[in-house]
Coordinates of C-alpha atoms in Angstrom, one line a residue:
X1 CA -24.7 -10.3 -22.9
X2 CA -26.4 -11.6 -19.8
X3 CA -26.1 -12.4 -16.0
X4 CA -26.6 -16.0 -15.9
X5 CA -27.9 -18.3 -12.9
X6 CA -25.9 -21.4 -12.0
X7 CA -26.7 -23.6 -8.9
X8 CA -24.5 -24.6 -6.2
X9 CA -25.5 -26.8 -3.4
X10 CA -28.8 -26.1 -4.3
X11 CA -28.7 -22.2 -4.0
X12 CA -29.0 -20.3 -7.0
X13 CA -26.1 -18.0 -7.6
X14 CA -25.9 -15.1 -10.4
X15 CA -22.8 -15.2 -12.3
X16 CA -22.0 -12.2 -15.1
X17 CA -21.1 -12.8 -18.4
X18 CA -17.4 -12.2 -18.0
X19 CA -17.1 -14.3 -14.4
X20 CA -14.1 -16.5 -14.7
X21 CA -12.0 -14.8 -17.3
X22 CA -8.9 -13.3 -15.8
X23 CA -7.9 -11.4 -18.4
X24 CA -11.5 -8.9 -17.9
X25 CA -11.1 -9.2 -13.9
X26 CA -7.6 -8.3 -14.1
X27 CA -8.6 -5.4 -16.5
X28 CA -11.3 -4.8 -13.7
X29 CA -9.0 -4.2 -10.8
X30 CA -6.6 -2.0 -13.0
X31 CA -9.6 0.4 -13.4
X32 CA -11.2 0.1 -10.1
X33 CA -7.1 0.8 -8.3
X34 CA -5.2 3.7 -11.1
X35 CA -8.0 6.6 -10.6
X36 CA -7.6 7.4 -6.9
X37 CA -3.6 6.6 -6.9
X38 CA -3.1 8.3 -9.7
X39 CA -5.0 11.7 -8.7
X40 CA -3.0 11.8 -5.2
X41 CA -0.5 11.8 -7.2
X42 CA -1.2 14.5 -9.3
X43 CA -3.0 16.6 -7.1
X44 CA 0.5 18.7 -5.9
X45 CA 0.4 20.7 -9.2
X46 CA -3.4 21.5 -9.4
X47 CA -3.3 21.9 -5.4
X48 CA -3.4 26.1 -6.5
X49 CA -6.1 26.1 -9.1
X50 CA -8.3 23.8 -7.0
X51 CA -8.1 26.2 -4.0
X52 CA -8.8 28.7 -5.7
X53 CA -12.0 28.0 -7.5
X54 CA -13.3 26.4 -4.7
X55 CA -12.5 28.8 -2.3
X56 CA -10.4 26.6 0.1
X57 CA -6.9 27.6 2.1
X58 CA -4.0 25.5 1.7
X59 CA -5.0 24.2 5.5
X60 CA -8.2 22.8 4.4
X61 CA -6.8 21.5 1.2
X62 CA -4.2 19.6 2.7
X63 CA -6.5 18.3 5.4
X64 CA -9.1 17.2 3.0
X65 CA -6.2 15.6 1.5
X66 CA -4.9 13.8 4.4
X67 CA -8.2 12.5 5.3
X68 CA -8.5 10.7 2.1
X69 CA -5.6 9.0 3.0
X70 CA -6.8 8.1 6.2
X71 CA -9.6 6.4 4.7
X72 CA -7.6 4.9 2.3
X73 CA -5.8 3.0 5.1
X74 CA -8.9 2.5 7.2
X75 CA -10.4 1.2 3.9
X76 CA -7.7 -2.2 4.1
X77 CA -8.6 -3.0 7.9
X78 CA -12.7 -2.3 7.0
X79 CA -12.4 -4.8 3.9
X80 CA -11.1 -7.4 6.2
X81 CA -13.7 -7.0 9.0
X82 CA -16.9 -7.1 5.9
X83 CA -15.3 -10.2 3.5
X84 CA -15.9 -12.4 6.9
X85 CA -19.2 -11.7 7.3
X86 CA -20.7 -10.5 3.7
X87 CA -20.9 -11.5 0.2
X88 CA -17.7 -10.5 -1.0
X89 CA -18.5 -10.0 -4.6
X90 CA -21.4 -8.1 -3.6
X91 CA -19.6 -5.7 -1.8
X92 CA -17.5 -5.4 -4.6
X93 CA -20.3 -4.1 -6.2
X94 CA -21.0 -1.5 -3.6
X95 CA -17.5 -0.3 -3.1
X96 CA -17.5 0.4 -6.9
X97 CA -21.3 2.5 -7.0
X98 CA -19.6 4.4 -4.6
X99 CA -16.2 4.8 -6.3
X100 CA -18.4 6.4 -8.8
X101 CA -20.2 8.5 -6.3
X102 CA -17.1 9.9 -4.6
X103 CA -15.6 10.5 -8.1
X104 CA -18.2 12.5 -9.4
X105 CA -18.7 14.4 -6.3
X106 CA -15.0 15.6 -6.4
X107 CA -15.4 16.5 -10.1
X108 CA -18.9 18.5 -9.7
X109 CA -17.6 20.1 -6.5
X110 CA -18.5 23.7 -5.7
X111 CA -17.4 24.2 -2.5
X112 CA -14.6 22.9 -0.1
X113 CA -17.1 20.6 1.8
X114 CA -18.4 18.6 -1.7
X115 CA -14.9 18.0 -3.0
X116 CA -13.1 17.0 -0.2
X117 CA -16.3 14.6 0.7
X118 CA -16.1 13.0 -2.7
X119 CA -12.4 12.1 -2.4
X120 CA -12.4 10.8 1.1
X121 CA -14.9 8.2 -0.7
X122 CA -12.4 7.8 -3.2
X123 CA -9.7 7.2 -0.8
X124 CA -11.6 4.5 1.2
X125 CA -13.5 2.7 -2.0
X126 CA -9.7 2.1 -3.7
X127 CA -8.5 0.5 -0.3
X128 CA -11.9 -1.5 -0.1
X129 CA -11.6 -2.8 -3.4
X130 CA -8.2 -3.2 -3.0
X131 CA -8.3 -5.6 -0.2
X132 CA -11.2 -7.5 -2.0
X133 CA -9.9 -7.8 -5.6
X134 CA -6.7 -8.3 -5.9
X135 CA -6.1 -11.3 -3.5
X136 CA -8.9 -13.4 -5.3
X137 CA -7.3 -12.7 -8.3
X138 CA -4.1 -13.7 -7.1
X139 CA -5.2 -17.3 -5.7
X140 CA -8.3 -17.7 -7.8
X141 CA -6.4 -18.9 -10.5
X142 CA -3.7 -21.4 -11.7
X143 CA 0.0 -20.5 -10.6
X144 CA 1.2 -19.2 -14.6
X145 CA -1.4 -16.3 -14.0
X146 CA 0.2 -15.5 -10.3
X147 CA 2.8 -13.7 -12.6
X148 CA 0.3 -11.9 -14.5
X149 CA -1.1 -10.7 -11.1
X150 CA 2.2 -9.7 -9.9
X151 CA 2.9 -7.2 -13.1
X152 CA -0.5 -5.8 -12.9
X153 CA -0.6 -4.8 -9.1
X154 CA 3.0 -3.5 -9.7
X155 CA 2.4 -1.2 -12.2
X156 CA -1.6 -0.2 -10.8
X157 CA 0.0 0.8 -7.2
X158 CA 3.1 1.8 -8.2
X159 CA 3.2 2.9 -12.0
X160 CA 0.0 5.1 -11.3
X161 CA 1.3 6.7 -8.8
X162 CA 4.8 7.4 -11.0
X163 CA 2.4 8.8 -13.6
X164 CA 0.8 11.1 -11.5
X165 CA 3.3 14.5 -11.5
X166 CA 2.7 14.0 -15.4
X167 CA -0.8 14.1 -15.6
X168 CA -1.2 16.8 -13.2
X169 CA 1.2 18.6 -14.9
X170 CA -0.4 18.5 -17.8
X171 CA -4.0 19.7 -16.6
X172 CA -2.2 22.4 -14.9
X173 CA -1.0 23.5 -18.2
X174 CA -4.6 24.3 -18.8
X175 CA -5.3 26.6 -15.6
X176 CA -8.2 23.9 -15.4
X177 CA -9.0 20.6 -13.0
X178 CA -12.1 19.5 -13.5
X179 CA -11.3 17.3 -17.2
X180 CA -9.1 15.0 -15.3
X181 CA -11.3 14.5 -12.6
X182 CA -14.1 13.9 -14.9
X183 CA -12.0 11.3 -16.3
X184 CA -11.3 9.8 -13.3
X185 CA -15.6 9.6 -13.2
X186 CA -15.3 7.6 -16.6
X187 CA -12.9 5.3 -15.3
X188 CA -14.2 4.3 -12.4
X189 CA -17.6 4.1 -14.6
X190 CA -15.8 1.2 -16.5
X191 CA -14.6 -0.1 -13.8
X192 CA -18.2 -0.7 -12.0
X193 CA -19.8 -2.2 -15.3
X194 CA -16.6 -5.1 -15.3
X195 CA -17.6 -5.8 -11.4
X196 CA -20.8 -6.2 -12.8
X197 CA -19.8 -8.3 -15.8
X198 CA -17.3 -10.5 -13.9
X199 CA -19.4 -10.6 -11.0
X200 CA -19.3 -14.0 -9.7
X201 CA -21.4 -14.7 -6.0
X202 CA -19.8 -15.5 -3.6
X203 CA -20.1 -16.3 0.4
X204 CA -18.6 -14.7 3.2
X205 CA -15.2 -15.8 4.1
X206 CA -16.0 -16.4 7.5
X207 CA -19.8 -15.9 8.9
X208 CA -18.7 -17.4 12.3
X209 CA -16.1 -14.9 12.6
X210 CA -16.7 -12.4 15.5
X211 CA -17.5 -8.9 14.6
X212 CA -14.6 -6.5 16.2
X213 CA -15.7 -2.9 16.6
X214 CA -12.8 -2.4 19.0
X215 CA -10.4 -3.1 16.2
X216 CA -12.4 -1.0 13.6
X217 CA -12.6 1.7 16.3
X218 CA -8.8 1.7 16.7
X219 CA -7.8 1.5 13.4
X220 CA -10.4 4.8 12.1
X221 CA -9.4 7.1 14.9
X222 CA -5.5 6.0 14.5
X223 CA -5.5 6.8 11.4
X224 CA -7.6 10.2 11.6
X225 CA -5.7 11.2 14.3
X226 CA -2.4 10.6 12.7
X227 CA -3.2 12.2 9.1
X228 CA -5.1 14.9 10.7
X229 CA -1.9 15.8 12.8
X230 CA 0.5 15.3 9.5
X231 CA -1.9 17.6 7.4
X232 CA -1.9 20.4 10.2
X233 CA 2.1 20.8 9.3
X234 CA 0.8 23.1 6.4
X235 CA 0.3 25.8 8.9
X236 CA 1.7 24.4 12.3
X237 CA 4.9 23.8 13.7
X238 CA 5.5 20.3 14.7
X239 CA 5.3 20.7 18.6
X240 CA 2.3 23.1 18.5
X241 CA -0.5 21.3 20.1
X242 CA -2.6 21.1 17.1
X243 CA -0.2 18.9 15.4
X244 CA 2.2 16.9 17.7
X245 CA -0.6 15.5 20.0
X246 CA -3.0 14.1 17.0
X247 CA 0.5 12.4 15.5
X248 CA 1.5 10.9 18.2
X249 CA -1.6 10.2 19.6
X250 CA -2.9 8.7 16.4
X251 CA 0.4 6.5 15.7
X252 CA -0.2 5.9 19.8
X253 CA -3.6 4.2 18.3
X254 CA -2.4 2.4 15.6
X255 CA 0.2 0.4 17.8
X256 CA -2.4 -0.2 20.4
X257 CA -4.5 -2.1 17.4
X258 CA -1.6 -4.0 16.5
X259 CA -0.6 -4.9 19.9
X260 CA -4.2 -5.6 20.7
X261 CA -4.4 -8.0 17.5
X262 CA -1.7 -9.9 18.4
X263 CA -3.2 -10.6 22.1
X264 CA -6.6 -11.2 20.6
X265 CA -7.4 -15.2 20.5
X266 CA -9.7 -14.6 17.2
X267 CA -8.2 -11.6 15.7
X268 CA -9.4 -9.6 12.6
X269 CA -5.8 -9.1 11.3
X270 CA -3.0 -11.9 11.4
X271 CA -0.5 -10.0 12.9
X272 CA 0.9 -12.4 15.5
X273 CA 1.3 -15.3 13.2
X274 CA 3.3 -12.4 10.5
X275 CA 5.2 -10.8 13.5
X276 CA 6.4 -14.2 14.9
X277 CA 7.9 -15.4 11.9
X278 CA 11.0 -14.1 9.8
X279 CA 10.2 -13.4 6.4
X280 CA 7.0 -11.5 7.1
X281 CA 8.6 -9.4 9.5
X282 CA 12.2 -8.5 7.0
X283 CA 9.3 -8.1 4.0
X284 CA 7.4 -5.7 6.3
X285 CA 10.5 -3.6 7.4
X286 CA 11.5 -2.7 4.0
X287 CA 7.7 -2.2 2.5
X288 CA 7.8 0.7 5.2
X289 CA 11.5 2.0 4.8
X290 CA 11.0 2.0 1.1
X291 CA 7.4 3.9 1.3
X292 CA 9.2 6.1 3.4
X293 CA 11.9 6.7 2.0
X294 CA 10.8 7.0 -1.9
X295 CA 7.7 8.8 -1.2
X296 CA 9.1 11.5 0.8
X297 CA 12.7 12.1 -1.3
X298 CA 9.9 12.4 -4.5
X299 CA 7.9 15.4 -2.5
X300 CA 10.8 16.9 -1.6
X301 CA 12.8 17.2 -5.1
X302 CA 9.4 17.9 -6.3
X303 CA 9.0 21.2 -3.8
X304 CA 12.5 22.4 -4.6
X305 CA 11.8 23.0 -8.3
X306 CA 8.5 24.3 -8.1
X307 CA 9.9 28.1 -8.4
X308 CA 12.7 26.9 -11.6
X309 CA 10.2 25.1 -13.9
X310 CA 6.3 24.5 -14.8
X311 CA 4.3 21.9 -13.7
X312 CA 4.6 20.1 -17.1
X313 CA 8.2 20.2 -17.3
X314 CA 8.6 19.2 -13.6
X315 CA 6.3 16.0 -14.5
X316 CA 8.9 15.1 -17.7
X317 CA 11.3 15.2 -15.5
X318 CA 10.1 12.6 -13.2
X319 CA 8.8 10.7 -16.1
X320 CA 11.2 8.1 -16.1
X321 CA 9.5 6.6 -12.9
X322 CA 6.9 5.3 -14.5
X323 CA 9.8 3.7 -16.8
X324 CA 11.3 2.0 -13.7
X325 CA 7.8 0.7 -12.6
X326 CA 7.8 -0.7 -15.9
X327 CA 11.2 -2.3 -15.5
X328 CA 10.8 -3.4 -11.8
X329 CA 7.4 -4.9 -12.8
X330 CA 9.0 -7.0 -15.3
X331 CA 11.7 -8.1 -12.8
X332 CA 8.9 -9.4 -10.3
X333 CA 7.0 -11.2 -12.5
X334 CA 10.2 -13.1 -14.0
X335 CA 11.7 -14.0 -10.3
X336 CA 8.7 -15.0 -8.8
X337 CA 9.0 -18.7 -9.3
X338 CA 12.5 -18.2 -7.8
X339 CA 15.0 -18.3 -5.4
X340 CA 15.8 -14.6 -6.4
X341 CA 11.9 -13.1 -5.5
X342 CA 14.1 -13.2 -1.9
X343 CA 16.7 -11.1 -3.1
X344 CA 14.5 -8.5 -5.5
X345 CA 13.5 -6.4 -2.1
X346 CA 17.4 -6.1 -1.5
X347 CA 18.5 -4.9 -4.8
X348 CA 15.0 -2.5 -4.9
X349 CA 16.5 -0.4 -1.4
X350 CA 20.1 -0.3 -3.6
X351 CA 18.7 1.0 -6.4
X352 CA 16.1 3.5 -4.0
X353 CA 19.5 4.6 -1.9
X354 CA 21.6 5.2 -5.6
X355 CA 18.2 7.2 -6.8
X356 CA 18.9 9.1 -3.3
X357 CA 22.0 9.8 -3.4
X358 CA 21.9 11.2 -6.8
X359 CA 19.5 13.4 -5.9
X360 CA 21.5 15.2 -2.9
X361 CA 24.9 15.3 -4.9
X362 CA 23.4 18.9 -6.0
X363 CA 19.9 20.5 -3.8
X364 CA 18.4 21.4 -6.7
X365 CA 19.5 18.7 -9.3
X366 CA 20.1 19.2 -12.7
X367 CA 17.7 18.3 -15.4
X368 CA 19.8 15.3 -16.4
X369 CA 20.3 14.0 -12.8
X370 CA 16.8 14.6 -11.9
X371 CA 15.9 12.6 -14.8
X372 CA 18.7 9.9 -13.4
X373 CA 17.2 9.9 -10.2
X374 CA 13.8 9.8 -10.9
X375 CA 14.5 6.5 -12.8
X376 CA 16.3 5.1 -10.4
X377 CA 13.3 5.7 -7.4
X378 CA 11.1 4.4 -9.7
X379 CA 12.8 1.8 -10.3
X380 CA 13.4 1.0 -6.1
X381 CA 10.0 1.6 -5.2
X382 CA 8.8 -0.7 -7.8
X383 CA 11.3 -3.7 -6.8
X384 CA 10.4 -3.4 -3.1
X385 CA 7.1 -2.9 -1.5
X386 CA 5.2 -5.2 -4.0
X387 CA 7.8 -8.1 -3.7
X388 CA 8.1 -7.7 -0.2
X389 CA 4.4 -7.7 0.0
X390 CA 4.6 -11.0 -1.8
X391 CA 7.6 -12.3 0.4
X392 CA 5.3 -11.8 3.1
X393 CA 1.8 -13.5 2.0
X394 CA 3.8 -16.5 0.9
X395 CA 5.2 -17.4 4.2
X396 CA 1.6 -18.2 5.2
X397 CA -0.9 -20.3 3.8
X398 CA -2.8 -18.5 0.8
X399 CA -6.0 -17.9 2.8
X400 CA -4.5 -15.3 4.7
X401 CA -3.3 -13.5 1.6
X402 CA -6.0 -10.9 2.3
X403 CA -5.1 -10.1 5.9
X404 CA -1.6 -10.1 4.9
X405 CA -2.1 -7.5 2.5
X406 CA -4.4 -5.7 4.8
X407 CA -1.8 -5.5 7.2
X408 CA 1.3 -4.6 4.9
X409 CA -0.9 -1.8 2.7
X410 CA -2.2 -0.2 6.4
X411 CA 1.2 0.3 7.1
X412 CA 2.8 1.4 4.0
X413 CA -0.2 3.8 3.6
X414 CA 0.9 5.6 7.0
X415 CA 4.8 5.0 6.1
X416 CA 4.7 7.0 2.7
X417 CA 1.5 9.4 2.8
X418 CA 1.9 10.2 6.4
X419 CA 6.0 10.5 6.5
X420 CA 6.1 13.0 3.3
X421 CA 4.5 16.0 4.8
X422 CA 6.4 15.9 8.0
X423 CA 9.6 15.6 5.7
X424 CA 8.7 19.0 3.8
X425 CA 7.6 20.9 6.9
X426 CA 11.1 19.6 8.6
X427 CA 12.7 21.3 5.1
X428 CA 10.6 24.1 4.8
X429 CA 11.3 24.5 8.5
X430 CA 15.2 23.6 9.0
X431 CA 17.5 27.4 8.9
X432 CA 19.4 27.8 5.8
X433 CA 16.5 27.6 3.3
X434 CA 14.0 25.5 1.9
X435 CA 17.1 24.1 -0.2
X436 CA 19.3 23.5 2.8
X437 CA 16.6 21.5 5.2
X438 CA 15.9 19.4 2.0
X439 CA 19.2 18.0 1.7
X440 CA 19.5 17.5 5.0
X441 CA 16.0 15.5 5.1
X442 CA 18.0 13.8 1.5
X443 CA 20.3 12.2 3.8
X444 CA 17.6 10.9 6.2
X445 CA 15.8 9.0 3.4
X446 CA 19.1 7.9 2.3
X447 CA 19.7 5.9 5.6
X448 CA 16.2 5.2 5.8
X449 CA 16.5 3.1 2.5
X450 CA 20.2 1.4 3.9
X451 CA 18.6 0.8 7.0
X452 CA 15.5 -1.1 5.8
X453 CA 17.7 -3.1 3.5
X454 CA 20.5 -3.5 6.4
X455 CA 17.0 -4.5 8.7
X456 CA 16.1 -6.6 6.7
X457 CA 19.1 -9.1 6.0
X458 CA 20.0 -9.2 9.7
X459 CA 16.7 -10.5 10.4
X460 CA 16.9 -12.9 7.5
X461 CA 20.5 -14.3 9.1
X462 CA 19.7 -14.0 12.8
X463 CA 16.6 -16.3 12.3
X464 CA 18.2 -19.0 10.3
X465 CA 15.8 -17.7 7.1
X466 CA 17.1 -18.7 3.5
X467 CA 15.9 -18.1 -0.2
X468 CA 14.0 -20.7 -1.3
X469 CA 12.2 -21.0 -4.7
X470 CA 8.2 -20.5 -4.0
X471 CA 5.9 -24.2 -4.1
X472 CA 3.7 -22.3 -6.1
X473 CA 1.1 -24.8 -6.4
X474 CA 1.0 -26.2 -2.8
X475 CA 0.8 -22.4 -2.0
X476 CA -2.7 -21.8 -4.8
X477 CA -4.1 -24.9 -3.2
X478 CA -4.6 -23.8 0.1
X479 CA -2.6 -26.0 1.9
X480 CA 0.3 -24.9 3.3
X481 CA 2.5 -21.6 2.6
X482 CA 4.8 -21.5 -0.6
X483 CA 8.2 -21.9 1.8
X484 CA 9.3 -22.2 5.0
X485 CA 9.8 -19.6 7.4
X486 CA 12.0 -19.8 10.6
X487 CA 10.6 -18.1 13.4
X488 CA 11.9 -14.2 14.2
X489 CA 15.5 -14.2 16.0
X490 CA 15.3 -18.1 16.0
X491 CA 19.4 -18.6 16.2
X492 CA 19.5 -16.6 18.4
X493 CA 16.6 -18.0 21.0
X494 CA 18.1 -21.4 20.5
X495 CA 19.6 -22.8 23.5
X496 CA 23.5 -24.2 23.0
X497 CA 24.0 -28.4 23.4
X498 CA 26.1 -28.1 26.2
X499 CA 23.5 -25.5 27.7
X500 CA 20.9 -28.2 27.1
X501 CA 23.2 -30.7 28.7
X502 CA 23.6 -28.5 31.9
X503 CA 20.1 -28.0 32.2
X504 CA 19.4 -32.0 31.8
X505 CA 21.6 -32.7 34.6
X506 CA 20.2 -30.7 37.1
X507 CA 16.7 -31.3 36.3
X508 CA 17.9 -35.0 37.1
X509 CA 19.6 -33.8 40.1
X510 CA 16.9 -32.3 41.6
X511 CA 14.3 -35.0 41.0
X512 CA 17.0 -37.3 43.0
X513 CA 16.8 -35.1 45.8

């Protein structure tokens, strides 16, 4: 098969051989999103065996680790600030030669420095491909394949990362790393030769945009900051200087970015048009109490059954996540023509508080309730931050679909990979045992998942906001957003009749005078 050349407006433009065909870029996006989310994932288990042969502490493995994230929630504020101003499908292309590069890097590793290099690159390639695929995929086709899109980002984010204490359990099994990793090198492999086959040119959103290296600047030393600080729990306590002052000084950055996006008259990110309406905002609150919450109760049943089983049984046990991916997959792409894609989030924190509260009836669980509770996290996590994600982009016309993304993936990346480790050191750390602090930090993702829930439906009543059934198609053409949504608090900033009475009366008075 061949690239071929088409013309439009007179410019010639390359299209691959597959360009067009959702079925190979959906297959495309799966492969470019599953390597990096699924390794974090796994990584806890071969965290020992990876030290070792490379000669690293568990300080420098951690922070190696944390960085990645970083750049993984850099990555969705960077793919906003190049799709304005540079061929987007182009970029594809280089985001996934250097997928490639990072994976292969991590894989050959022989020393600290190599490996940890190569899955920063990983980290920030997945976000920037991410932010680029995905949204295309979801508005570059008719409204039937909008379910399709749904499923698959559901089950790449979500069920990869479900998967993950299995497969690392498995290579652990082995006393060896490096066949998964060079997996993941295979992967991503396939996944560069489908950008190339589907490639399909493309302008910049936006040429005229402006360029903002404030923004940027915010966002990359934010989030350094922040998962530097988070990854320094490993052998700090939380107020030493080392940790407390990058946290909060990070998290300090990240609000100033948001704060100065919402001020800016051209902003990068659409966060005063999301933070000013209703839906957006509820979608938002429970994307980041569910990350939270989920993330952080998974890490620390994980932690407390480390010294009763192997890393292979461990990952069985927590097996039937990927099971309730599966199922809360399903559920999204069969509500989300309907009035119930409103009410999915809702049911998602239930399910994520039962999975919870299951989990702290006995500190360590029982096989079978471990197995119970697993499902049921999986399960929540699946029904909430990808619906909400979708609650969110279609309250606003679908060519913000990207920056809403951008915006809801930066903060659930520093909700669940940021919240987790401060979680275990607050276990590890709490008198009464490692088994002690971590029901105690149980209970706090347990509120964490009521609250969001509880969040989320007083902002939905206090601003008048109702489920509605998605206009699909007004929504794919670009238009107008797929329903209505009621500015934040709008009951309760509306003035009363007879206050409005009042106040025309003594306006009239007063122009007597």
């Amino acid at each position: 098969m061949h690239a071929r050349v088409v013309r439009r407006r007179g410019a010639a433009m390359i299209q691959g051989p597959l360009a067009g065909r959702y079925s190979a870029v959906a297959t495309m996006v799966m492969f470019a999103l599953i390597p990096y989310l699924a390794l974090s994932a796994a990584l806890g288990p071969l965290t020992p065996i990876i030290s070792k042969q490379l000669h690293m502490s568990a300080q420098t493995f951690s922070l190696g680790a944390g960085l990645a994230n970083a750049a993984y929630a850099l990555g969705t504020v960077l793919a906003v600030q190049f799709a304005q101003h540079f061929p987007q499908r182009r970029m594809l292309v280089l985001y996934a030669i250097l997928l490639v590069i990072g994976s292969i890097l991590t894989a050959s590793a022989t020393d600290a420095g190599m490996f940890i290099t190569g899955h920063i690159i990983q980290g920030l390639c997945t976000s920037l491909l991410l932010i680029s695929a995905v949204p295309p995929l979801a508005i570059g086709y008719p409204a039937d394949k909008l379910r399709d899109t749904a499923v698959i980002m559901n089950m790449c984010i979500f069920g990869a990362v479900a998967l993950g204490p299995l497969v690392g359990g498995v290579q652990a099994e082995s006393l060896a790393w490096r066949p998964l990793f060079w997996i993941v090198v295979g992967i991503a492999v396939v996944a560069l030769i489908l950008v190339l086959l589907t490639f399909e040119d493309s302008p910049p959103a936006n040429p005229d945009a402006p360029r903002d290296p404030l923004a940027i600047s915010l966002a990359a030393t934010g989030c350094v900051a922040a998962f530097f600080g988070a990854s320094e729990l490993t052998s700090h306590a939380l107020l030493n200087v080392e940790t407390i002052l990058p946290l909060l000084g990070g998290l300090g950055l990240i609000v100033a970015l948001v704060v100065y996006q919402f001020r800016a008259k051209r902003p990068l990110l659409t966060v005063k048009t999301m933070l000013t309406s209703s839906i957006p905002v509820a979608g938002i609150v429970v994307a980041l109490f569910a990350a939270a919450a989920s993330v952080s109760a998974t890490a620390l049943t994980v932690g407390v059954l480390e010294a009763r089983y192997s890393p292979l049984h461990i990952g069985l046990l927590y097996l039937p996540e990927v099971a309730g991916a599966v199922i809360s997959a399903i559920a999204l792409g069969l509500v989300i023509r309907k009035r119930a894609m409103h009410y999915l989030p809702l049911v998602g924190m239930i399910v994520l508080a039962a999975g919870i509260l299951v989990f702290r009836i006995s500190v360590p669980s029982s096989q079978a309730m471990t197995l119970l509770g697993s499902g049921l996290t999986g399960i929540g996590l699946g029904a909430t931050v990808a619906p909400a994600l979708f609650v969110a982009g279609f309250s606003l016309p679908a060519a913000n679909l990207q920056r809403v993304f951008a915006i809801v993936e930066l903060f659930r990346a520093v909700a669940a990979f940021m919240v987790a480790p401060i979680f275990i050191h607050f276990a590890a750390a709490t008198g009464g045992g490692l088994d002690a602090g971590t029901a105690i930090a149980l209970w706090i993702g347990l509120g964490l998942a009521l609250g969001g829930a509880i969040i989320g439906v007083v902002i939905y009543m206090v601003s008048g906001a109702r489920p509605q059934a998605p206009d699909l198609d007004l929504f794919l053409s670009q238009s107008d957003a797929a329903w209505e949504s009621p500015p934040l608090f709008a009951k309760l900033r509306r003035t009363p009749p007879e206050t409005k009475v009042l106040a025309m009366s003594s306006t009239t008075a007063e122009s007597g005078d």
